[in-house]
Short mmCIF file of C-alpha atoms in Angstrom, two decimals:
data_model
loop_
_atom_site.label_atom_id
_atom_site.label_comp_id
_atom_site.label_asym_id
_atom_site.label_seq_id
_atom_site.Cartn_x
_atom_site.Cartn_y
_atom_site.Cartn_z
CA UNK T 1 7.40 -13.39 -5.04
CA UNK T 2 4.76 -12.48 -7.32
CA UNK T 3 6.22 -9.76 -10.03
CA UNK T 4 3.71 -6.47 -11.12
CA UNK T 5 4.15 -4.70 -14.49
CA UNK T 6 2.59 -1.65 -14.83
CA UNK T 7 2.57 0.40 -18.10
CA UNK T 8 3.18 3.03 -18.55
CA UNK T 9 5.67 4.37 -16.82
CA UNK T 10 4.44 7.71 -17.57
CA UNK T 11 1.18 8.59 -19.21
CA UNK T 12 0.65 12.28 -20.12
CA UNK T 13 -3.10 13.23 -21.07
CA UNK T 14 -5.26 15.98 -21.38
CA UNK T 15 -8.53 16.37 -18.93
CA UNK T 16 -11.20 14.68 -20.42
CA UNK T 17 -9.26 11.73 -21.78
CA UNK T 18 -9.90 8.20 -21.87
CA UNK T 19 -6.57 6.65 -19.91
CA UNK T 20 -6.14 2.85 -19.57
CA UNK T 21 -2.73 1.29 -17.47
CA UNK T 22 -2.12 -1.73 -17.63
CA UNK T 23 -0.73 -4.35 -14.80
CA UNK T 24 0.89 -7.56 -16.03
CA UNK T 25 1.54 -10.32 -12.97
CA UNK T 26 4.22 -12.74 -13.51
CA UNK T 27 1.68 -15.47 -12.65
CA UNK T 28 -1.41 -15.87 -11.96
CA UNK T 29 -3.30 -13.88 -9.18
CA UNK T 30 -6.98 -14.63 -9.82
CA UNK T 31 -8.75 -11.42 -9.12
CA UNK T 32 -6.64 -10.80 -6.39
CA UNK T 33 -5.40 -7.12 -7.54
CA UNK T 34 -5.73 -3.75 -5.94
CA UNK T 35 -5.59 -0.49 -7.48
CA UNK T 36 -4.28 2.77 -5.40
CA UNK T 37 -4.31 6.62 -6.50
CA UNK T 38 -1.03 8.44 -4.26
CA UNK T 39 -0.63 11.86 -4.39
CA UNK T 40 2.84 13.99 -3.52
CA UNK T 41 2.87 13.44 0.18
CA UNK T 42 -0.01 11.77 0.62
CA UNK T 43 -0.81 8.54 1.53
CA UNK T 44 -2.10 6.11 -1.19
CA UNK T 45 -5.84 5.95 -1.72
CA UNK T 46 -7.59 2.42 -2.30
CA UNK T 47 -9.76 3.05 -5.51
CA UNK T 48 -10.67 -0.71 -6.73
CA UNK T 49 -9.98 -4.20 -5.08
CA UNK T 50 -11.10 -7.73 -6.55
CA UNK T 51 -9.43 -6.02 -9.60
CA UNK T 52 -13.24 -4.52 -10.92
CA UNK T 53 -15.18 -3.75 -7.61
CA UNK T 54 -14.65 0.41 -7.05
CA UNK T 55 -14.47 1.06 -3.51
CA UNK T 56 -16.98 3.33 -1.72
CA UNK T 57 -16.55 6.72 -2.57
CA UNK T 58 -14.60 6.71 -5.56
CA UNK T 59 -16.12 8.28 -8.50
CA UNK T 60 -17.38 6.06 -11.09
CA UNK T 61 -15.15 7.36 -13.71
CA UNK T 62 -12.76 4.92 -12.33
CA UNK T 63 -13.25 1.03 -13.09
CA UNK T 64 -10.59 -2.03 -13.09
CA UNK T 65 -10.86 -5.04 -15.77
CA UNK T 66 -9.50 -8.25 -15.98
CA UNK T 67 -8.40 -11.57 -14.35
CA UNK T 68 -5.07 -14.18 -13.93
CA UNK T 69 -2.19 -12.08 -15.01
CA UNK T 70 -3.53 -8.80 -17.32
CA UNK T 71 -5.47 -6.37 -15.49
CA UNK T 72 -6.30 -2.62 -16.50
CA UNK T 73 -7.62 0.51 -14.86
CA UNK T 74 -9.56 2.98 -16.88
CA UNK T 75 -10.34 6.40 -16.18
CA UNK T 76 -13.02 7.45 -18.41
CA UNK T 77 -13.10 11.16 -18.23
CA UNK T 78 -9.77 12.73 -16.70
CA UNK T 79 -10.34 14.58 -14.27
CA UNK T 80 -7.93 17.94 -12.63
CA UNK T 81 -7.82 15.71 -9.54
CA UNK T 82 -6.83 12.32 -11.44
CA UNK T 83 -3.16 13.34 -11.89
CA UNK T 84 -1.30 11.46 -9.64
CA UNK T 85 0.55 8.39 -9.67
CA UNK T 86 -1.44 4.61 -9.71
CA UNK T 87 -0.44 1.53 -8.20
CA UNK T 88 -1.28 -2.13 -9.03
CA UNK T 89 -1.00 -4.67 -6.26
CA UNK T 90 -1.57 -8.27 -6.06
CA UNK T 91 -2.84 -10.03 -3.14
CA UNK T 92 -3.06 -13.67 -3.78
CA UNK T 93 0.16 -14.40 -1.80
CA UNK T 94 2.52 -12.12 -0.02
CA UNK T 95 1.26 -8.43 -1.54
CA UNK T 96 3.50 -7.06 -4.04
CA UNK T 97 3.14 -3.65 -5.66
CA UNK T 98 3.73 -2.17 -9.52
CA UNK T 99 6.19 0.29 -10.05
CA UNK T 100 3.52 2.67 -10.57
CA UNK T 101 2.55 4.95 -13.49
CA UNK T 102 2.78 8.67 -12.87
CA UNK T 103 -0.16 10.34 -14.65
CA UNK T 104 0.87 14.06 -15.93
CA UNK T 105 -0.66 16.92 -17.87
CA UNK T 106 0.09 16.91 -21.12
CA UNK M 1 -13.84 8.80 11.84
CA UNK M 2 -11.76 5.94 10.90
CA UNK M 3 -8.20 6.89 11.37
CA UNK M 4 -4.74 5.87 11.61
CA UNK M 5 -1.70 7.65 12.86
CA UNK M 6 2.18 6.58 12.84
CA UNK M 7 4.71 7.52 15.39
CA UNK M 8 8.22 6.49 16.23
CA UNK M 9 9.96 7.53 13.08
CA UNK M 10 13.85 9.78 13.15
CA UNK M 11 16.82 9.12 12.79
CA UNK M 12 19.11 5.59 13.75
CA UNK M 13 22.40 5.00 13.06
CA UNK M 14 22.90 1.48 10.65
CA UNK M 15 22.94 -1.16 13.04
CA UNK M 16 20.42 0.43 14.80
CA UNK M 17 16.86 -0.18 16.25
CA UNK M 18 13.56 1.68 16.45
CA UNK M 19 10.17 1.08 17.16
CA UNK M 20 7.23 2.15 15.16
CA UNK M 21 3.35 2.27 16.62
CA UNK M 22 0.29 2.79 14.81
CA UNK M 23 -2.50 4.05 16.72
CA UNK M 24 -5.93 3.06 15.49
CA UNK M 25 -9.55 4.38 16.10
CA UNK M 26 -13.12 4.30 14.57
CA UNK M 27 -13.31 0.68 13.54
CA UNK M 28 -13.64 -2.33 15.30
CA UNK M 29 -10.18 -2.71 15.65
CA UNK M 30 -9.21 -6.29 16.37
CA UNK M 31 -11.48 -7.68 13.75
CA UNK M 32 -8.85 -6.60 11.30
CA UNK M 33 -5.35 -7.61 9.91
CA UNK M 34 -3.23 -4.53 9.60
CA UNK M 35 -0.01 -4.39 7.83
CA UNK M 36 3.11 -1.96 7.48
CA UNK M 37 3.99 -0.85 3.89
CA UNK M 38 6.99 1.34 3.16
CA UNK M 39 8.17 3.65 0.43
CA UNK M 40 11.83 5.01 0.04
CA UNK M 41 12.29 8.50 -0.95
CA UNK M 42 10.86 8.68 -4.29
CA UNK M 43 9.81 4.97 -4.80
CA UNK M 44 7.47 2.83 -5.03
CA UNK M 45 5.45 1.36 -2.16
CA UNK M 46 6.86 -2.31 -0.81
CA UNK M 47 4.74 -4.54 1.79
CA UNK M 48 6.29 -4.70 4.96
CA UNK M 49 4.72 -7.21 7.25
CA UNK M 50 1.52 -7.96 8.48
CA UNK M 51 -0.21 -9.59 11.49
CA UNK M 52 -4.27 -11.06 12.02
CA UNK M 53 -6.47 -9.88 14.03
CA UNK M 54 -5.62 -11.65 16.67
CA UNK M 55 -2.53 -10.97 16.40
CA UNK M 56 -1.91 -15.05 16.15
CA UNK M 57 -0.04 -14.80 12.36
CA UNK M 58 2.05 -12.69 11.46
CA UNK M 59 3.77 -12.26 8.26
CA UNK M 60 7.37 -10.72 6.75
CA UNK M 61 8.67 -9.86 3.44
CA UNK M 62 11.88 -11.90 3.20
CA UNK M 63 13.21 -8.26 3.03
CA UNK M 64 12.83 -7.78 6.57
CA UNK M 65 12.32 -11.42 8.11
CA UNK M 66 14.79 -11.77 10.93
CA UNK M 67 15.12 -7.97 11.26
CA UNK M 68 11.54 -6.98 11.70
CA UNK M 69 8.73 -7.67 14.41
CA UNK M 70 4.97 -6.96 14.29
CA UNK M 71 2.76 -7.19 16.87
CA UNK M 72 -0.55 -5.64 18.35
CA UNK M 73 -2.41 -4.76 21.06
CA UNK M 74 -6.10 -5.10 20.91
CA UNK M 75 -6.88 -3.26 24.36
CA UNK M 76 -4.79 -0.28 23.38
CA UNK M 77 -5.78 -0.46 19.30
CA UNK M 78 -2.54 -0.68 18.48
CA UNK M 79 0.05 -2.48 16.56
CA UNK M 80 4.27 -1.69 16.40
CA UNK M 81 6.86 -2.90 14.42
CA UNK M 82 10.01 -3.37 16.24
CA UNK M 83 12.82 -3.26 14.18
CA UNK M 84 16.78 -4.21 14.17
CA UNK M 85 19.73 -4.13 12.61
CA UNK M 86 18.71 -1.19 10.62
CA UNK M 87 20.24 -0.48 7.02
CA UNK M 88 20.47 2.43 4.60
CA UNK M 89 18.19 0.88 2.08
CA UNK M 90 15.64 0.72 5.25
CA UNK M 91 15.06 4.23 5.30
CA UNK M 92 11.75 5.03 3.86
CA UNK M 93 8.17 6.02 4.90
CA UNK M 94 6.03 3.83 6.58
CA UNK M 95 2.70 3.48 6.71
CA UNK M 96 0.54 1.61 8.97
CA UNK M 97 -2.44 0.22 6.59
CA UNK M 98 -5.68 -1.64 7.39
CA UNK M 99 -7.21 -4.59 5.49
CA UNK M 100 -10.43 -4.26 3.94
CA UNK M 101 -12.46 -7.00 5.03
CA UNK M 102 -12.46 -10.19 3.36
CA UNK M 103 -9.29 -9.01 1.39
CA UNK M 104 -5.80 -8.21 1.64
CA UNK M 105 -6.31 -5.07 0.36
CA UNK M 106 -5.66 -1.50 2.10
CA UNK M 107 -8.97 0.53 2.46
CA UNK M 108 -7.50 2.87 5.08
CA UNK M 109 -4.15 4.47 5.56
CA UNK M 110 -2.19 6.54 7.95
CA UNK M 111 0.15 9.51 6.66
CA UNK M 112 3.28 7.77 7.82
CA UNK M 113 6.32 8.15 9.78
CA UNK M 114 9.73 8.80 8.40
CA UNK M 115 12.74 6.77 9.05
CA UNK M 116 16.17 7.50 8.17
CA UNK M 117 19.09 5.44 9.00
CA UNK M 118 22.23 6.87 8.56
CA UNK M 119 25.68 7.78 9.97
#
């Protein structure tokens, strides 16, 4: 199975930060890579797939980078509504997830 | 509305079994794979299983293979997991998820169904 790194573990930030997480793969994936917002008892929320393409609805603030094994999601302008915890997940062969990076108030 | 909702979940003793369905509406429904993804009290999330449209391939974690059993059924828009010889370390939410076209990717969700197997 393919391996996800995501880091940080935790991130704390102020609203109206720049935050950038970063996903390492343990091999290759292409642009295979998903990235999910999950709230407390919530289901997770599919915010960009194709690691860069932001899926309808989400704001723009939001935007994924990169390709093969370093990818990066970037929220430009944190937002009361952005803390949560963010997933990375691969899709090139059988999915695997990150461990996810919980994103707190500072 | 697209929507998707769980039901099934409780309690099993280990050794158990239990079937989960997923009941699906608002999309053409057997034009998409659909998976199950689950996520242990406090965890992170970990792919389940998944099956095509048709409901021709279907797909395990190595997890579950052996244990586990997807399947569908396009004239009731649904799929269910069927699942055996529960364990501890199986108890978790689970999710029923839908592909995003073209991908294998999860544009749509349902809030999930709780299973805990214990003694």
């Amino acid at each position: 199975d393919i391996q996800m790194t995501q880091s940080p573990s935790t991130l704390s930030a102020s609203v109206g930060d720049r935050v950038t997480i970063t996903c390492r793969a343990s091999q290759s994936v292409s642009s295979w890579l998903a990235w999910y917002q999950q709230k407390p008892g919530k289901p997770p929320k599919l915010l960009i797939y194709k690691a860069s393409t932001l899926e309808s609805g989400v704001p723009s603030r939001f935007s994924g980078s990169g390709s093969g094994t370093e990818f990066t999601l970037t929220v430009s302008s944190l937002q009361p509504d952005d803390f949560a915890t963010y997933y990375c997940q691969q899709y090139d062969s059988s999915p695997t997830f990150g461990r996810g990076t919980i994103v707190e108030i500072k | 509305e697209v929507q998707l909702v769980e039901s099934g979940g409780g309690l099993v003793q280990p050794g158990g079994s239990l079937r989960l369905s997923c009941a699906a509406s608002g999309f053409t429904f057997g034009s998409y794979a659909m998976n199950w993804v689950r996520q242990a009290p406090g965890k992170g999330l970990e792919w389940v299983s998944a099956i095509s449209g048709s409901g021709g391939s279907t797909y395990y974690a190595d997890s579950v293979k052996g244990r586990f059993t997807i399947s569908r059924d396009n004239s009731k828009n649904t799929i269910y997991v069927q699942m055996n010889t529960l364990r501890a370390e199986d108890t978790a939410i689970y999710y029923c998820a839908k592909c995003r076209y073209g991908t294998d990717s999860f544009d749509i969700w349902g809030q999930g169904t709780m299973v805990t197997v214990s003694s």
